[in-house]
Amino acid sequence: MKNKLFVKAGQFSFPLRVFLLGIAFFTVFRLIALFYNLEGLQTVTDHKGSLLAEAFLVGFRFDALVMCFVMSIPFLTGSLLYLAGKLHRYVLAALYTLTGILFIFCLLVMAADMPFLQYFCKRINDTIFNWNNAGGFGVKMIFENIKFCVFAILYLGVLGVYIRILRGIYKDHVRNLPLSAPSFSTTLPVVLGSIALLSVGMKGRFGNDDKMISKAFFSPYGFVNQLSLNPVYNFCTSYFDRIRPGNERLHWMSDSEAQMIAQADMQGDPQYAALSPVARMQHTQASYPRRNVVLVLMESMAAHRMKRYGNRENLTPFLDSLAGISYCFDSTFSSGIHTYNGIYSTIYGHPALMNKHMMDVTPLPQMDGLSTTLKKQGYQTVFFLTHNEAFDNMHTFLLGNGYDSMIGQKDYPESEVLSAVGVPDEYMYRYSMPLLGQLYANHKPFLATFMSGSNHAPYFVPENIPFRPHSSSSEKAVVEYADWSLRKMMEYASKQPWYDSTIFVFIADHGVSMWNDRYEVPFSLHHIPFMIYVPGEAQGKAIGRLAVQTDLYPTIMGLVGSDYINTTFGIDVMKERHNAIVYSSDDILTCMNDSLLYVYHSNGRKPGLFKYRNNGDLTNYMNLMPDAGKNMETKAFARLQCSQSMVWPLKR
């Protein structure tokens, strides 16, 4: 009996080999992620070896879970057919093919995760679907980036190795298929035992499994925690969480409660509540009434790239010099981590709603903001960008919310379009000057908004121009080029008749992530430059109070506009002070005041409360200061949900 059971159990060694093969490939990719992001270990101050060992041990649990899901249907089907004596060669081939296809998808996700992990300091998630509306642009951007191409080659190489090994296991399995139907009584215990093990491995399920995801966050170090996660698990859970009924919208509290809290928080005036729960009259007393406004949204220009904020590589000599003669808001943070977050929050004064792409929702939100308010006050409005205006639904959203026209890739000579991000920054600025001259000739002030593109992958510095970067790194070279392009823009503008009657505003759409940040949401990804330059005023003024992108609209209105009703979540940071600011990094929501940093995770992990000014203190004070944490949580939840109820109402 024991010998028969052993023989029958031998048939299940082949699925085990397939399982271990998958685990081996997951482990290889985790090792690649480690060595590709070694700078992430800089923040780990003690017990590096033991923490890395635990990360790989926890990672094995996630890898096993994914492999159990990959193998569940093929294994269960094969086991039942084996019991019935129907597991023939062609059926077995189909089951191995299905397993291979599912794992090939896993390999694709793991390869795509590598550049995603380095750029965002987190495992890949479903936000990549936000490229849906401009797929051609997204694909071109990927394949023009050498890093993506390297990982594409890696994927193809690993794919070939995996298929070859899997095929070898299949052939061995075929050779060892029994010639006659197995004994039901001796095989059933093995089948049931294997199914029990499969069930244990699948414990946690794809979806909102708080207990399972919490296993990955066992240390205070973001890199170590992210290393332990399986990217396939992270991608699938974020996707299934997005499509689950009821999860389309934020719903921490009732909309009426959120509006009441936000109204009190933002000092909204009840007499204007019909316009917005947070609406209040703004008396501007403008210092520069009806001046033109040139607003430059700088792609990925993190504050830490500037010498002013500690960078020693001299990447932004022009911005650093400009900061010294401008109103410079040194503690400004981006509302989100994507360009669409930056445009939406900067121009229209609303927070980024975590994973939501609010420029691509139906019906099209009708927004108050810088473009719409200045247009009502007689301004002409134009938006310039380097690339395809359909990307991120910019064309539809911006033309539907206050912009008269948009100049993009379709308008430039084809010979000047040099990469997936369109024309170089300097060419866009140069191209715009005659058009702005035409607007000036209409004897009406204008708002000209620029969205730069060069400081975005694929990194490309034009040739045959009077500029040479000193950085050997392409990522740093394009920062230098973007800074040089801004210098050229100001040179071009200074020769225009409208220059002296204009204010120039510079702010980034978001920063870039760096593993040497101690907190899970890197400050470098959100801390951004924000400066306002007024020609003729050479003495700068540093403003250190907390600011966020939503503040740009009321701040600019306070300088150039007439009185207006502010229906947004921004304040004039020249005159007012925040009790807290709120920003999000996809699935993580952050609330910050002058001393505390509250961090909320939408996947159900326990929130964190940190004294971020204490030299990067990693102690979680949530249990020690529960009232402070709860107050910041309520404030953040109310602002986002109130904003959602205003611009994305429930369908009737």
mmCIF file of C-alpha atoms in Angstrom, residues 20-206:
data_model
loop_
_atom_site.group_PDB
_atom_site.id
_atom_site.type_symbol
_atom_site.label_atom_id
_atom_site.label_comp_id
_atom_site.label_asym_id
_atom_site.label_seq_id
_atom_site.Cartn_x
_atom_site.Cartn_y
_atom_site.Cartn_z
ATOM 1 C CA LEU A 20 9.407 25.723 -7.569
ATOM 2 C CA LEU A 21 10.340 26.966 -11.037
ATOM 3 C CA GLY A 22 8.054 29.949 -10.574
ATOM 4 C CA ILE A 23 9.450 30.625 -7.100
ATOM 5 C CA ALA A 24 12.974 30.562 -8.540
ATOM 6 C CA PHE A 25 12.133 33.168 -11.178
ATOM 7 C CA PHE A 26 10.393 35.395 -8.629
ATOM 8 C CA THR A 27 13.504 35.184 -6.444
ATOM 9 C CA VAL A 28 15.779 36.088 -9.345
ATOM 10 C CA PHE A 29 13.706 39.191 -10.088
ATOM 11 C CA ARG A 30 13.724 40.148 -6.409
ATOM 12 C CA LEU A 31 17.532 39.925 -6.456
ATOM 13 C CA ILE A 32 17.637 42.087 -9.595
ATOM 14 C CA ALA A 33 15.363 44.623 -7.872
ATOM 15 C CA LEU A 34 17.722 44.671 -4.901
ATOM 16 C CA PHE A 35 20.874 45.288 -6.923
ATOM 17 C CA TYR A 36 19.136 47.739 -9.270
ATOM 18 C CA ASN A 37 18.065 49.847 -6.275
ATOM 19 C CA LEU A 38 20.996 49.417 -3.893
ATOM 20 C CA GLU A 39 20.739 53.083 -2.912
ATOM 21 C CA GLY A 40 17.565 52.094 -1.091
ATOM 22 C CA LEU A 41 19.717 50.450 1.562
ATOM 23 C CA GLN A 42 21.228 53.825 2.468
ATOM 24 C CA THR A 43 18.294 54.546 4.749
ATOM 25 C CA VAL A 44 18.672 51.209 6.598
ATOM 26 C CA THR A 45 20.845 52.149 9.541
ATOM 27 C CA ASP A 46 20.981 48.839 11.410
ATOM 28 C CA HIS A 47 20.377 45.091 11.019
ATOM 29 C CA LYS A 48 20.626 45.233 7.226
ATOM 30 C CA GLY A 49 21.390 41.550 6.855
ATOM 31 C CA SER A 50 18.556 40.318 9.042
ATOM 32 C CA LEU A 51 16.069 42.741 7.482
ATOM 33 C CA LEU A 52 17.005 41.624 3.970
ATOM 34 C CA ALA A 53 16.709 37.981 5.017
ATOM 35 C CA GLU A 54 13.247 38.674 6.414
ATOM 36 C CA ALA A 55 12.288 40.561 3.242
ATOM 37 C CA PHE A 56 13.148 37.502 1.142
ATOM 38 C CA LEU A 57 11.346 35.202 3.577
ATOM 39 C CA VAL A 58 8.201 37.350 3.494
ATOM 40 C CA GLY A 59 8.642 37.618 -0.257
ATOM 41 C CA PHE A 60 8.558 33.833 -0.515
ATOM 42 C CA ARG A 61 5.105 33.854 1.075
ATOM 43 C CA PHE A 62 3.845 36.343 -1.519
ATOM 44 C CA ASP A 63 5.539 34.417 -4.330
ATOM 45 C CA ALA A 64 3.936 31.182 -3.127
ATOM 46 C CA LEU A 65 0.522 32.845 -3.028
ATOM 47 C CA VAL A 66 0.871 34.046 -6.623
ATOM 48 C CA MET A 67 2.111 30.662 -7.816
ATOM 49 C CA CYS A 68 -0.800 28.898 -6.115
ATOM 50 C CA PHE A 69 -3.213 31.148 -7.996
ATOM 51 C CA VAL A 70 -1.342 30.599 -11.270
ATOM 52 C CA MET A 71 -1.502 26.835 -10.816
ATOM 53 C CA SER A 72 -4.942 26.531 -9.216
ATOM 54 C CA ILE A 73 -7.060 25.850 -12.316
ATOM 55 C CA PRO A 74 -4.494 23.661 -14.144
ATOM 56 C CA PHE A 75 -3.704 21.691 -10.980
ATOM 57 C CA LEU A 76 -7.302 21.119 -9.880
ATOM 58 C CA THR A 77 -8.369 20.174 -13.397
ATOM 59 C CA GLY A 78 -5.415 17.843 -13.825
ATOM 60 C CA SER A 79 -5.988 16.209 -10.432
ATOM 61 C CA LEU A 80 -9.649 15.451 -11.172
ATOM 62 C CA LEU A 81 -8.806 14.087 -14.603
ATOM 63 C CA TYR A 82 -6.019 12.006 -13.101
ATOM 64 C CA LEU A 83 -8.428 10.489 -10.565
ATOM 65 C CA ALA A 84 -10.833 9.681 -13.397
ATOM 66 C CA GLY A 85 -8.064 8.121 -15.488
ATOM 67 C CA LYS A 86 -8.542 10.774 -18.219
ATOM 68 C CA LEU A 87 -5.262 12.660 -17.950
ATOM 69 C CA HIS A 88 -4.013 12.064 -21.482
ATOM 70 C CA ARG A 89 -1.019 13.622 -23.189
ATOM 71 C CA TYR A 90 -2.972 16.262 -25.122
ATOM 72 C CA VAL A 91 -4.941 17.302 -22.055
ATOM 73 C CA LEU A 92 -1.704 17.594 -20.107
ATOM 74 C CA ALA A 93 -0.250 19.745 -22.887
ATOM 75 C CA ALA A 94 -3.209 22.111 -22.608
ATOM 76 C CA LEU A 95 -2.808 22.396 -18.837
ATOM 77 C CA TYR A 96 0.912 23.137 -19.110
ATOM 78 C CA THR A 97 0.180 25.691 -21.839
ATOM 79 C CA LEU A 98 -2.337 27.463 -19.594
ATOM 80 C CA THR A 99 0.163 27.501 -16.725
ATOM 81 C CA GLY A 100 2.830 28.880 -19.041
ATOM 82 C CA ILE A 101 0.585 31.651 -20.360
ATOM 83 C CA LEU A 102 -0.347 32.742 -16.854
ATOM 84 C CA PHE A 103 3.270 32.812 -15.719
ATOM 85 C CA ILE A 104 4.375 34.618 -18.872
ATOM 86 C CA PHE A 105 2.010 37.376 -17.739
ATOM 87 C CA CYS A 106 3.735 37.299 -14.332
ATOM 88 C CA LEU A 107 7.132 37.666 -16.002
ATOM 89 C CA LEU A 108 5.846 40.650 -17.981
ATOM 90 C CA VAL A 109 4.610 42.369 -14.832
ATOM 91 C CA MET A 110 7.919 41.704 -13.058
ATOM 92 C CA ALA A 111 9.940 43.173 -15.932
ATOM 93 C CA ALA A 112 7.673 46.253 -16.104
ATOM 94 C CA ASP A 113 7.976 46.637 -12.352
ATOM 95 C CA MET A 114 11.707 47.314 -12.456
ATOM 96 C CA PRO A 115 11.628 50.871 -13.887
ATOM 97 C CA PHE A 116 8.324 51.547 -12.069
ATOM 98 C CA LEU A 117 9.895 50.619 -8.723
ATOM 99 C CA GLN A 118 12.879 52.871 -9.308
ATOM 100 C CA TYR A 119 10.779 55.830 -10.485
ATOM 101 C CA PHE A 120 7.999 55.729 -7.885
ATOM 102 C CA CYS A 121 9.723 53.856 -5.023
ATOM 103 C CA LYS A 122 6.840 51.392 -4.959
ATOM 104 C CA ARG A 123 5.810 48.209 -6.724
ATOM 105 C CA ILE A 124 3.846 48.456 -9.942
ATOM 106 C CA ASN A 125 0.107 49.088 -9.619
ATOM 107 C CA ASP A 126 -2.940 49.685 -11.774
ATOM 108 C CA THR A 127 -2.160 53.373 -12.416
ATOM 109 C CA ILE A 128 -0.407 52.242 -15.606
ATOM 110 C CA PHE A 129 -3.920 51.934 -17.082
ATOM 111 C CA ASN A 130 -4.129 55.726 -17.005
ATOM 112 C CA TRP A 131 -2.240 55.646 -20.313
ATOM 113 C CA ASN A 132 -5.259 54.039 -21.986
ATOM 114 C CA ASN A 133 -6.483 57.193 -23.665
ATOM 115 C CA ALA A 134 -3.211 57.737 -25.526
ATOM 116 C CA GLY A 135 -1.833 54.254 -25.916
ATOM 117 C CA GLY A 136 0.315 55.107 -28.933
ATOM 118 C CA PHE A 137 2.039 57.866 -27.012
ATOM 119 C CA GLY A 138 2.625 55.579 -24.029
ATOM 120 C CA VAL A 139 4.028 52.736 -26.128
ATOM 121 C CA LYS A 140 6.345 55.085 -27.985
ATOM 122 C CA MET A 141 7.533 56.624 -24.732
ATOM 123 C CA ILE A 142 8.375 53.154 -23.377
ATOM 124 C CA PHE A 143 10.322 51.939 -26.393
ATOM 125 C CA GLU A 144 12.320 55.154 -26.778
ATOM 126 C CA ASN A 145 13.565 54.781 -23.205
ATOM 127 C CA ILE A 146 16.750 52.715 -23.065
ATOM 128 C CA LYS A 147 15.946 51.459 -19.553
ATOM 129 C CA PHE A 148 12.612 50.078 -20.679
ATOM 130 C CA CYS A 149 14.308 48.450 -23.654
ATOM 131 C CA VAL A 150 16.868 46.805 -21.375
ATOM 132 C CA PHE A 151 14.121 45.263 -19.298
ATOM 133 C CA ALA A 152 12.236 44.257 -22.446
ATOM 134 C CA ILE A 153 15.335 42.339 -23.552
ATOM 135 C CA LEU A 154 15.633 40.859 -20.064
ATOM 136 C CA TYR A 155 12.001 39.791 -20.264
ATOM 137 C CA LEU A 156 12.474 38.064 -23.617
ATOM 138 C CA GLY A 157 15.606 36.291 -22.411
ATOM 139 C CA VAL A 158 14.001 35.084 -19.187
ATOM 140 C CA LEU A 159 10.898 34.088 -21.128
ATOM 141 C CA GLY A 160 12.938 31.831 -23.380
ATOM 142 C CA VAL A 161 14.638 30.151 -20.415
ATOM 143 C CA TYR A 162 11.328 29.643 -18.607
ATOM 144 C CA ILE A 163 9.586 28.106 -21.623
ATOM 145 C CA ARG A 164 12.498 25.746 -22.216
ATOM 146 C CA ILE A 165 12.532 24.508 -18.611
ATOM 147 C CA LEU A 166 8.727 24.220 -18.465
ATOM 148 C CA ARG A 167 8.738 22.229 -21.672
ATOM 149 C CA GLY A 168 11.309 19.851 -20.164
ATOM 150 C CA ILE A 169 9.099 19.285 -17.102
ATOM 151 C CA TYR A 170 6.142 18.601 -19.398
ATOM 152 C CA LYS A 171 8.086 16.008 -21.399
ATOM 153 C CA ASP A 172 9.185 14.250 -18.201
ATOM 154 C CA HIS A 173 5.588 14.248 -17.026
ATOM 155 C CA VAL A 174 4.365 12.714 -20.278
ATOM 156 C CA ARG A 175 6.967 9.970 -20.084
ATOM 157 C CA ASN A 176 5.825 9.116 -16.571
ATOM 158 C CA LEU A 177 2.084 9.050 -17.188
ATOM 159 C CA PRO A 178 0.605 5.736 -15.936
ATOM 160 C CA LEU A 179 -0.509 3.312 -18.624
ATOM 161 C CA SER A 180 -3.650 2.366 -16.693
ATOM 162 C CA ALA A 181 -6.161 4.215 -14.532
ATOM 163 C CA PRO A 182 -4.820 4.880 -11.006
ATOM 164 C CA SER A 183 -6.319 3.313 -7.911
ATOM 165 C CA PHE A 184 -8.887 5.757 -6.577
ATOM 166 C CA SER A 185 -8.366 4.745 -2.936
ATOM 167 C CA THR A 186 -4.590 5.179 -3.006
ATOM 168 C CA THR A 187 -4.572 8.376 -5.072
ATOM 169 C CA LEU A 188 -7.390 10.296 -3.365
ATOM 170 C CA PRO A 189 -5.391 11.061 -0.157
ATOM 171 C CA VAL A 190 -2.564 12.524 -2.218
ATOM 172 C CA VAL A 191 -4.979 14.652 -4.257
ATOM 173 C CA LEU A 192 -6.773 15.899 -1.164
ATOM 174 C CA GLY A 193 -3.480 16.661 0.576
ATOM 175 C CA SER A 194 -2.224 18.602 -2.436
ATOM 176 C CA ILE A 195 -5.473 20.581 -2.662
ATOM 177 C CA ALA A 196 -5.180 21.382 1.055
ATOM 178 C CA LEU A 197 -1.666 22.716 0.522
ATOM 179 C CA LEU A 198 -2.864 24.747 -2.471
ATOM 180 C CA SER A 199 -5.640 26.252 -0.345
ATOM 181 C CA VAL A 200 -3.173 27.197 2.376
ATOM 182 C CA GLY A 201 -0.966 28.844 -0.229
ATOM 183 C CA MET A 202 -3.902 30.808 -1.624
ATOM 184 C CA LYS A 203 -4.938 32.093 1.772
ATOM 185 C CA GLY A 204 -5.300 35.823 1.550
ATOM 186 C CA ARG A 205 -6.845 35.938 -1.924
ATOM 187 C CA PHE A 206 -6.356 38.676 -4.438
#
